[in-house]
mmCIF file of C-alpha atoms in Angstrom:
data_model
loop_
_atom_site.group_PDB
_atom_site.id
_atom_site.type_symbol
_atom_site.label_atom_id
_atom_site.label_comp_id
_atom_site.label_asym_id
_atom_site.label_seq_id
_atom_site.Cartn_x
_atom_site.Cartn_y
_atom_site.Cartn_z
ATOM 1 C CA MET A 1 11.412 67.845 144.653
ATOM 2 C CA ARG A 2 14.171 69.006 142.292
ATOM 3 C CA LYS A 3 16.227 70.183 145.281
ATOM 4 C CA ILE A 4 15.872 66.740 146.888
ATOM 5 C CA MET A 5 16.825 64.968 143.679
ATOM 6 C CA GLY A 6 19.779 67.313 143.218
ATOM 7 C CA ALA A 7 20.942 66.658 146.749
ATOM 8 C CA LYS A 8 20.733 62.890 146.161
ATOM 9 C CA VAL A 9 22.760 63.172 142.956
ATOM 10 C CA LEU A 10 25.403 65.261 144.679
ATOM 11 C CA PHE A 11 25.543 62.782 147.555
ATOM 12 C CA PHE A 12 25.879 59.893 145.072
ATOM 13 C CA PHE A 13 28.826 61.525 143.290
ATOM 14 C CA ALA A 14 30.424 62.463 146.604
ATOM 15 C CA LEU A 15 30.144 58.813 147.663
ATOM 16 C CA LEU A 16 31.724 57.667 144.397
ATOM 17 C CA SER A 17 34.560 60.150 144.840
ATOM 18 C CA PHE A 18 35.143 59.033 148.418
ATOM 19 C CA SER A 19 35.201 55.385 147.350
ATOM 20 C CA ALA A 20 37.671 56.147 144.577
ATOM 21 C CA VAL A 21 39.936 58.092 146.940
ATOM 22 C CA SER A 22 39.742 55.307 149.520
ATOM 23 C CA ALA A 23 40.642 52.684 146.928
ATOM 24 C CA PHE A 24 43.512 54.854 145.698
ATOM 25 C CA ALA A 25 44.737 55.337 149.271
ATOM 26 C CA GLN A 26 44.683 51.580 149.859
ATOM 27 C CA ASP A 27 46.652 51.010 146.667
ATOM 28 C CA GLU A 28 49.131 53.672 147.721
ATOM 29 C CA GLU A 29 49.376 52.142 151.175
ATOM 30 C CA ASP A 30 50.133 48.624 149.948
ATOM 31 C CA GLN A 31 51.883 48.687 146.628
ATOM 32 C CA GLY A 32 53.692 45.468 147.491
ATOM 33 C CA LEU A 33 57.348 45.101 146.618
ATOM 34 C CA VAL A 34 58.616 47.566 144.029
ATOM 35 C CA MET A 35 61.933 48.759 142.697
ATOM 36 C CA ASN A 36 63.318 51.720 144.645
ATOM 37 C CA PHE A 37 60.509 51.718 147.212
ATOM 38 C CA TYR A 38 62.283 54.388 149.297
ATOM 39 C CA LYS A 39 62.899 56.855 146.441
ATOM 40 C CA ASP A 40 60.747 59.493 148.139
ATOM 41 C CA SER A 41 60.797 58.538 151.827
ATOM 42 C CA CYS A 42 64.536 57.774 152.091
ATOM 43 C CA PRO A 43 66.289 58.230 148.734
ATOM 44 C CA GLN A 44 69.744 57.491 150.185
ATOM 45 C CA ALA A 45 68.723 54.189 151.826
ATOM 46 C CA GLU A 46 70.200 51.757 149.309
ATOM 47 C CA ASP A 47 73.415 53.782 148.980
ATOM 48 C CA ILE A 48 73.846 53.864 152.765
ATOM 49 C CA ILE A 49 73.392 50.086 153.008
ATOM 50 C CA LYS A 50 75.847 49.552 150.159
ATOM 51 C CA GLU A 51 78.456 51.806 151.771
ATOM 52 C CA GLN A 52 78.074 50.188 155.193
ATOM 53 C CA VAL A 53 78.428 46.670 153.769
ATOM 54 C CA LYS A 54 81.582 47.760 151.929
ATOM 55 C CA LEU A 55 83.099 49.296 155.065
ATOM 56 C CA LEU A 56 82.294 46.230 157.156
ATOM 57 C CA TYR A 57 83.724 43.925 154.498
ATOM 58 C CA LYS A 58 87.019 45.816 154.557
ATOM 59 C CA ARG A 59 87.271 45.303 158.315
ATOM 60 C CA HIS A 60 85.736 41.838 158.589
ATOM 61 C CA LYS A 61 85.807 39.743 155.420
ATOM 62 C CA ASN A 62 83.564 37.048 156.867
ATOM 63 C CA THR A 63 80.614 39.460 157.100
ATOM 64 C CA ALA A 64 79.923 38.785 153.403
ATOM 65 C CA PHE A 65 79.271 35.106 154.151
ATOM 66 C CA SER A 66 76.914 36.135 156.949
ATOM 67 C CA TRP A 67 74.896 38.477 154.722
ATOM 68 C CA LEU A 68 74.477 35.656 152.219
ATOM 69 C CA ARG A 69 73.440 33.072 154.808
ATOM 70 C CA ASN A 70 70.986 35.510 156.395
ATOM 71 C CA ILE A 71 68.824 35.740 153.288
ATOM 72 C CA PHE A 72 68.520 31.937 153.107
ATOM 73 C CA HIS A 73 67.739 31.502 156.768
ATOM 74 C CA ASP A 74 65.238 34.337 156.946
ATOM 75 C CA CYS A 75 63.410 34.277 153.631
ATOM 76 C CA ALA A 76 63.091 30.498 153.364
ATOM 77 C CA VAL A 77 61.178 30.278 156.657
ATOM 78 C CA GLN A 78 57.617 31.298 155.716
ATOM 79 C CA SER A 79 58.367 34.962 155.023
ATOM 80 C CA CYS A 80 61.117 37.462 154.217
ATOM 81 C CA ASP A 81 60.319 39.469 157.365
ATOM 82 C CA ALA A 82 63.582 39.618 159.379
ATOM 83 C CA SER A 83 62.158 37.225 161.981
ATOM 84 C CA LEU A 84 65.634 35.625 161.975
ATOM 85 C CA LEU A 85 67.063 38.730 163.669
ATOM 86 C CA LEU A 86 64.762 38.713 166.710
ATOM 87 C CA ASP A 87 66.322 37.805 170.056
ATOM 88 C CA SER A 88 64.800 35.197 172.351
ATOM 89 C CA THR A 89 62.274 36.370 174.924
ATOM 90 C CA ARG A 90 60.738 34.685 177.947
ATOM 91 C CA ARG A 91 57.961 33.431 175.696
ATOM 92 C CA SER A 92 59.730 32.554 172.463
ATOM 93 C CA LEU A 93 63.019 31.103 171.247
ATOM 94 C CA SER A 94 65.013 33.025 168.660
ATOM 95 C CA GLU A 95 65.508 31.440 165.236
ATOM 96 C CA LYS A 96 69.175 32.314 165.717
ATOM 97 C CA GLU A 97 69.383 29.763 168.526
ATOM 98 C CA THR A 98 67.932 26.764 166.700
ATOM 99 C CA ASP A 99 70.086 23.884 165.437
ATOM 100 C CA ARG A 100 69.453 24.887 161.822
ATOM 101 C CA SER A 101 71.084 28.266 162.532
ATOM 102 C CA PHE A 102 74.321 26.742 163.824
ATOM 103 C CA GLY A 103 77.255 28.876 162.722
ATOM 104 C CA LEU A 104 75.247 32.001 161.907
ATOM 105 C CA ARG A 105 76.943 35.106 163.288
ATOM 106 C CA ASN A 106 77.718 38.791 162.814
ATOM 107 C CA PHE A 107 74.163 39.834 163.619
ATOM 108 C CA ARG A 108 75.545 42.870 165.451
ATOM 109 C CA TYR A 109 76.652 44.278 162.106
ATOM 110 C CA ILE A 110 73.054 44.327 160.863
ATOM 111 C CA GLU A 111 72.464 46.740 163.747
ATOM 112 C CA THR A 112 75.422 48.821 162.544
ATOM 113 C CA VAL A 113 73.768 49.156 159.133
ATOM 114 C CA LYS A 114 70.364 49.836 160.693
ATOM 115 C CA GLU A 115 71.799 52.613 162.888
ATOM 116 C CA ALA A 116 73.366 54.302 159.842
ATOM 117 C CA VAL A 117 70.045 54.195 157.970
ATOM 118 C CA GLU A 118 68.128 55.423 161.031
ATOM 119 C CA ARG A 119 70.395 58.461 161.298
ATOM 120 C CA GLU A 120 69.312 59.472 157.787
ATOM 121 C CA CYS A 121 65.658 58.365 157.888
ATOM 122 C CA PRO A 122 64.310 57.393 161.325
ATOM 123 C CA GLY A 123 61.568 54.762 161.316
ATOM 124 C CA VAL A 124 61.363 54.369 157.540
ATOM 125 C CA VAL A 125 63.490 51.448 156.324
ATOM 126 C CA SER A 126 62.681 47.939 157.537
ATOM 127 C CA CYS A 127 65.174 45.448 158.893
ATOM 128 C CA ALA A 128 63.777 42.974 156.353
ATOM 129 C CA ASP A 129 64.862 45.225 153.482
ATOM 130 C CA ILE A 130 68.228 45.849 155.135
ATOM 131 C CA LEU A 131 68.744 42.091 155.450
ATOM 132 C CA VAL A 132 67.922 41.508 151.765
ATOM 133 C CA LEU A 133 69.923 44.450 150.414
ATOM 134 C CA SER A 134 72.949 43.640 152.586
ATOM 135 C CA ALA A 135 72.855 40.124 151.105
ATOM 136 C CA ARG A 136 72.903 41.631 147.620
ATOM 137 C CA GLU A 137 75.910 43.793 148.452
ATOM 138 C CA GLY A 138 77.610 40.854 150.160
ATOM 139 C CA ILE A 139 77.242 38.839 146.954
ATOM 140 C CA VAL A 140 78.937 41.670 145.029
ATOM 141 C CA SER A 141 81.743 41.822 147.623
ATOM 142 C CA LEU A 142 82.394 38.126 146.968
ATOM 143 C CA GLY A 143 82.707 38.669 143.223
ATOM 144 C CA GLY A 144 79.158 37.611 142.435
ATOM 145 C CA PRO A 145 76.596 39.369 140.247
ATOM 146 C CA TYR A 146 74.765 42.569 141.149
ATOM 147 C CA ILE A 147 71.080 41.627 141.489
ATOM 148 C CA PRO A 148 68.373 44.316 141.177
ATOM 149 C CA LEU A 149 65.947 43.610 144.033
ATOM 150 C CA LYS A 150 62.596 45.081 144.982
ATOM 151 C CA THR A 151 61.988 46.670 148.375
ATOM 152 C CA GLY A 152 58.987 47.536 150.541
ATOM 153 C CA ARG A 153 59.136 44.668 153.048
ATOM 154 C CA ARG A 154 58.017 45.212 156.607
ATOM 155 C CA ASP A 155 59.232 43.474 159.739
ATOM 156 C CA GLY A 156 57.530 40.574 161.458
ATOM 157 C CA ARG A 157 56.780 40.746 165.166
ATOM 158 C CA ARG A 158 57.505 37.166 166.165
ATOM 159 C CA SER A 159 60.136 34.477 165.854
ATOM 160 C CA ARG A 160 59.382 31.501 163.638
ATOM 161 C CA ALA A 161 61.698 29.147 165.531
ATOM 162 C CA ASP A 162 58.935 26.570 165.942
ATOM 163 C CA VAL A 163 58.745 25.984 162.174
ATOM 164 C CA VAL A 164 62.396 26.440 161.129
ATOM 165 C CA GLU A 165 62.986 22.711 160.618
ATOM 166 C CA GLU A 166 59.830 22.445 158.561
ATOM 167 C CA TYR A 167 61.095 24.965 156.010
ATOM 168 C CA LEU A 168 64.903 24.987 156.046
ATOM 169 C CA PRO A 169 66.585 21.993 154.389
ATOM 170 C CA ASP A 170 69.209 20.172 156.420
ATOM 171 C CA HIS A 171 72.678 19.384 155.062
ATOM 172 C CA ASN A 172 71.921 15.653 155.397
ATOM 173 C CA GLU A 173 68.540 15.832 153.713
ATOM 174 C CA THR A 174 67.792 13.938 150.522
ATOM 175 C CA ILE A 175 67.948 15.927 147.315
ATOM 176 C CA SER A 176 64.238 15.212 146.832
ATOM 177 C CA GLY A 177 63.500 16.905 150.144
ATOM 178 C CA VAL A 178 65.626 19.910 149.214
ATOM 179 C CA LEU A 179 63.960 20.281 145.807
ATOM 180 C CA ASP A 180 60.488 19.991 147.345
ATOM 181 C CA ARG A 181 61.134 22.656 149.958
ATOM 182 C CA PHE A 182 62.410 25.168 147.436
ATOM 183 C CA ALA A 183 59.679 24.294 144.935
ATOM 184 C CA ALA A 184 57.159 25.413 147.558
ATOM 185 C CA MET A 185 58.727 28.893 147.228
ATOM 186 C CA GLY A 186 58.525 28.797 143.435
ATOM 187 C CA ILE A 187 62.201 27.961 142.919
ATOM 188 C CA ASP A 188 62.758 25.289 140.274
ATOM 189 C CA THR A 189 65.553 22.717 139.918
ATOM 190 C CA PRO A 190 68.158 24.915 138.155
ATOM 191 C CA GLY A 191 67.393 27.594 140.741
ATOM 192 C CA VAL A 192 68.091 25.178 143.604
ATOM 193 C CA VAL A 193 71.326 24.030 141.957
ATOM 194 C CA ALA A 194 72.385 27.672 141.633
ATOM 195 C CA LEU A 195 71.468 28.563 145.230
ATOM 196 C CA LEU A 196 73.599 25.707 146.543
ATOM 197 C CA GLY A 197 76.453 27.330 144.646
ATOM 198 C CA ALA A 198 76.637 29.605 147.697
ATOM 199 C CA HIS A 199 78.673 26.713 149.133
ATOM 200 C CA SER A 200 81.415 28.075 146.908
ATOM 201 C CA VAL A 201 82.327 30.479 149.728
ATOM 202 C CA GLY A 202 82.683 30.288 153.479
ATOM 203 C CA ARG A 203 83.345 27.223 155.560
ATOM 204 C CA THR A 204 81.707 24.168 157.062
ATOM 205 C CA HIS A 205 82.122 23.409 160.749
ATOM 206 C CA CYS A 206 83.482 19.976 161.568
ATOM 207 C CA VAL A 207 80.284 19.205 163.516
ATOM 208 C CA LYS A 208 78.461 19.121 160.162
ATOM 209 C CA LEU A 209 80.800 16.746 158.357
ATOM 210 C CA VAL A 210 82.526 14.358 160.811
ATOM 211 C CA HIS A 211 79.892 11.723 160.059
ATOM 212 C CA ARG A 212 81.546 11.456 156.616
ATOM 213 C CA LEU A 213 84.965 10.850 158.215
ATOM 214 C CA TYR A 214 84.317 8.726 161.311
ATOM 215 C CA PRO A 215 84.233 5.873 162.169
ATOM 216 C CA GLU A 216 84.992 5.234 158.493
ATOM 217 C CA VAL A 217 85.613 7.616 155.629
ATOM 218 C CA ASP A 218 82.701 7.967 153.215
ATOM 219 C CA PRO A 219 83.891 6.166 150.047
ATOM 220 C CA ALA A 220 82.117 8.805 147.945
ATOM 221 C CA LEU A 221 84.718 11.394 149.030
ATOM 222 C CA SER A 222 87.721 12.031 146.792
ATOM 223 C CA PRO A 223 90.777 10.268 148.293
ATOM 224 C CA ASP A 224 92.804 13.378 147.465
ATOM 225 C CA HIS A 225 90.564 15.531 149.638
ATOM 226 C CA VAL A 226 90.239 13.263 152.677
ATOM 227 C CA PRO A 227 93.666 13.940 154.317
ATOM 228 C CA HIS A 228 92.943 17.674 154.383
ATOM 229 C CA MET A 229 89.513 17.073 155.934
ATOM 230 C CA LEU A 230 90.964 14.746 158.575
ATOM 231 C CA HIS A 231 93.665 17.287 159.372
ATOM 232 C CA LYS A 232 91.084 20.028 159.852
ATOM 233 C CA CYS A 233 88.651 17.778 161.757
ATOM 234 C CA PRO A 234 90.819 15.486 163.912
ATOM 235 C CA ASP A 235 88.114 14.719 166.488
ATOM 236 C CA GLN A 236 85.243 12.310 165.951
ATOM 237 C CA ILE A 237 83.147 14.387 168.359
ATOM 238 C CA PRO A 238 84.259 17.972 167.806
ATOM 239 C CA ASP A 239 83.586 20.735 170.284
ATOM 240 C CA PRO A 240 80.822 22.844 168.690
ATOM 241 C CA LYS A 241 82.332 25.954 170.310
ATOM 242 C CA ALA A 242 85.802 25.285 168.925
ATOM 243 C CA VAL A 243 86.879 26.936 165.670
ATOM 244 C CA GLN A 244 87.231 23.717 163.686
ATOM 245 C CA TYR A 245 86.175 23.911 160.079
ATOM 246 C CA VAL A 246 87.009 23.141 156.466
ATOM 247 C CA ARG A 247 86.855 25.759 153.728
ATOM 248 C CA ASN A 248 84.069 24.964 151.287
ATOM 249 C CA ASP A 249 86.342 25.695 148.349
ATOM 250 C CA ARG A 250 90.099 25.537 148.948
ATOM 251 C CA GLY A 251 90.859 27.075 145.560
ATOM 252 C CA THR A 252 88.843 30.305 145.758
ATOM 253 C CA PRO A 253 87.383 30.391 149.302
ATOM 254 C CA MET A 254 86.545 34.106 149.186
ATOM 255 C CA VAL A 255 85.037 34.175 145.699
ATOM 256 C CA LEU A 256 81.489 33.260 144.682
ATOM 257 C CA ASP A 257 82.172 31.364 141.476
ATOM 258 C CA ASN A 258 81.386 28.151 139.623
ATOM 259 C CA ASN A 259 84.401 26.330 141.066
ATOM 260 C CA TYR A 260 81.973 24.699 143.501
ATOM 261 C CA TYR A 261 80.411 22.696 140.671
ATOM 262 C CA ARG A 262 83.764 21.422 139.442
ATOM 263 C CA ASN A 263 84.608 20.424 143.000
ATOM 264 C CA ILE A 264 81.442 18.414 143.576
ATOM 265 C CA LEU A 265 81.851 16.665 140.211
ATOM 266 C CA ASP A 266 85.326 15.671 141.495
ATOM 267 C CA ASN A 267 83.772 14.321 144.737
ATOM 268 C CA LYS A 268 85.150 17.182 146.833
ATOM 269 C CA GLY A 269 81.819 18.412 148.185
ATOM 270 C CA LEU A 270 81.890 18.543 151.977
ATOM 271 C CA LEU A 271 78.223 17.895 152.670
ATOM 272 C CA ILE A 272 76.070 14.969 151.629
ATOM 273 C CA VAL A 273 73.711 17.346 149.818
ATOM 274 C CA ASP A 274 76.683 18.545 147.713
ATOM 275 C CA HIS A 275 77.433 14.992 146.630
ATOM 276 C CA GLN A 276 73.776 14.265 145.875
ATOM 277 C CA LEU A 277 73.505 17.436 143.818
ATOM 278 C CA ALA A 278 76.319 16.254 141.562
ATOM 279 C CA TYR A 279 74.944 12.751 141.017
ATOM 280 C CA ASP A 280 71.157 12.935 141.127
ATOM 281 C CA LYS A 281 69.793 12.654 137.579
ATOM 282 C CA ARG A 282 67.493 15.670 138.132
ATOM 283 C CA THR A 283 70.281 18.043 139.155
ATOM 284 C CA ARG A 284 73.441 16.677 137.522
ATOM 285 C CA PRO A 285 72.785 18.232 134.068
ATOM 286 C CA TYR A 286 72.561 21.698 135.647
ATOM 287 C CA VAL A 287 75.651 21.058 137.788
ATOM 288 C CA LYS A 288 77.617 20.185 134.652
ATOM 289 C CA LYS A 289 76.286 23.220 132.809
ATOM 290 C CA MET A 290 77.191 25.568 135.675
ATOM 291 C CA ALA A 291 80.634 23.974 135.976
ATOM 292 C CA LYS A 292 81.238 24.973 132.361
ATOM 293 C CA SER A 293 79.643 28.416 132.388
ATOM 294 C CA GLN A 294 79.931 30.976 135.154
ATOM 295 C CA ASP A 295 77.564 33.248 133.215
ATOM 296 C CA TYR A 296 74.877 30.563 133.342
ATOM 297 C CA PHE A 297 75.507 30.038 137.061
ATOM 298 C CA PHE A 298 75.215 33.778 137.748
ATOM 299 C CA LYS A 299 72.039 34.068 135.675
ATOM 300 C CA GLU A 300 70.292 31.248 137.541
ATOM 301 C CA PHE A 301 71.692 32.361 140.896
ATOM 302 C CA SER A 302 70.351 35.899 140.364
ATOM 303 C CA ARG A 303 66.939 34.578 139.381
ATOM 304 C CA ALA A 304 66.766 32.266 142.399
ATOM 305 C CA ILE A 305 67.899 34.937 144.879
ATOM 306 C CA THR A 306 65.223 37.257 143.490
ATOM 307 C CA LEU A 307 62.521 34.623 144.019
ATOM 308 C CA LEU A 308 63.816 33.864 147.507
ATOM 309 C CA SER A 309 63.841 37.551 148.435
ATOM 310 C CA GLU A 310 60.190 37.898 147.373
ATOM 311 C CA ASN A 311 58.926 34.923 149.357
ATOM 312 C CA ASN A 312 55.686 35.941 151.088
ATOM 313 C CA PRO A 313 56.800 39.364 152.363
ATOM 314 C CA LEU A 314 54.848 41.569 154.745
ATOM 315 C CA THR A 315 53.878 44.799 152.952
ATOM 316 C CA GLY A 316 51.513 47.749 153.323
ATOM 317 C CA SER A 317 50.150 47.920 156.864
ATOM 318 C CA LYS A 318 51.235 44.395 157.844
ATOM 319 C CA GLY A 319 54.028 44.037 160.367
ATOM 320 C CA GLU A 320 56.037 47.064 161.467
ATOM 321 C CA ILE A 321 59.245 49.005 160.922
ATOM 322 C CA ARG A 322 61.422 47.966 163.840
ATOM 323 C CA LYS A 323 63.415 50.593 165.685
ATOM 324 C CA GLN A 324 66.018 47.956 166.476
ATOM 325 C CA CYS A 325 66.411 44.815 164.403
ATOM 326 C CA ASN A 326 66.746 42.361 167.278
ATOM 327 C CA LEU A 327 63.605 43.537 169.069
ATOM 328 C CA ALA A 328 59.969 43.901 168.094
ATOM 329 C CA ASN A 329 58.804 47.465 168.791
ATOM 330 C CA LYS A 330 56.554 46.469 171.687
ATOM 331 C CA LEU A 331 59.722 45.285 173.487
ATOM 332 C CA HIS A 332 61.875 48.236 172.483
#
């Protein structure tokens, strides 16, 4: 009888131990997003990404704009899972080919970064983390703040092209619509105002702004700015494949700074959403504050980028680590 009881006790403790180990293993498997996720599995990962972004920026300055746009277009659409990078297949359209993604480019350079990381640590670092960290380094290249970001994302297996318009705000959308969409990701009003400060750099294609010039000039535009816009966009129906654009900020077009806010307060914002941001009573106080203080702009921008980068990521055993960023592994 004692032997039986002893055996039962031993079995009970063995079961408890197994359960504890299993729970620990699950925690280890899915620790979510953490700082320096690859410290053991690929300690050089973040340095490699940083170096590659720097090298690419020296050769192609416009890559920095692309890195920055990528994080908006990927993370704002349901999940920060690099679904943006997937090519179209016979069964699904790529997010890159939707109207909302007009003007996005330089995706081949994400592959350049991925290849460099793969040479060091094959099959370890996700394209989703590469996309987010390259955006961070792109922000630094443009004179913006360095933003500590967590890693540990995994890659999605499917395009989200069918829901892009549901999640990504359009340049002609009302400010209420823009605020609502970002609020769903946990980004508040000053955060939205700061994120739109990304319009401080890069350019806007004439396709996106001719409706403010033709058939009549939008009276909300600064008369001083209109001749330049008309010169850059001479056609009422521009060729979307032609290189016709206006710099978002003529003063410091290659620098992420608070000049954007001064411009939109002077009615020099190119897009309708820029104008609304400056004059809506919910956003105007933050626009004025950021126009006065670059430190405040950088603080709110950093906070908002962090929230965006942590929007519903795939972690643990969800998703996969793609071998190639434009293809799900089953198609590789």
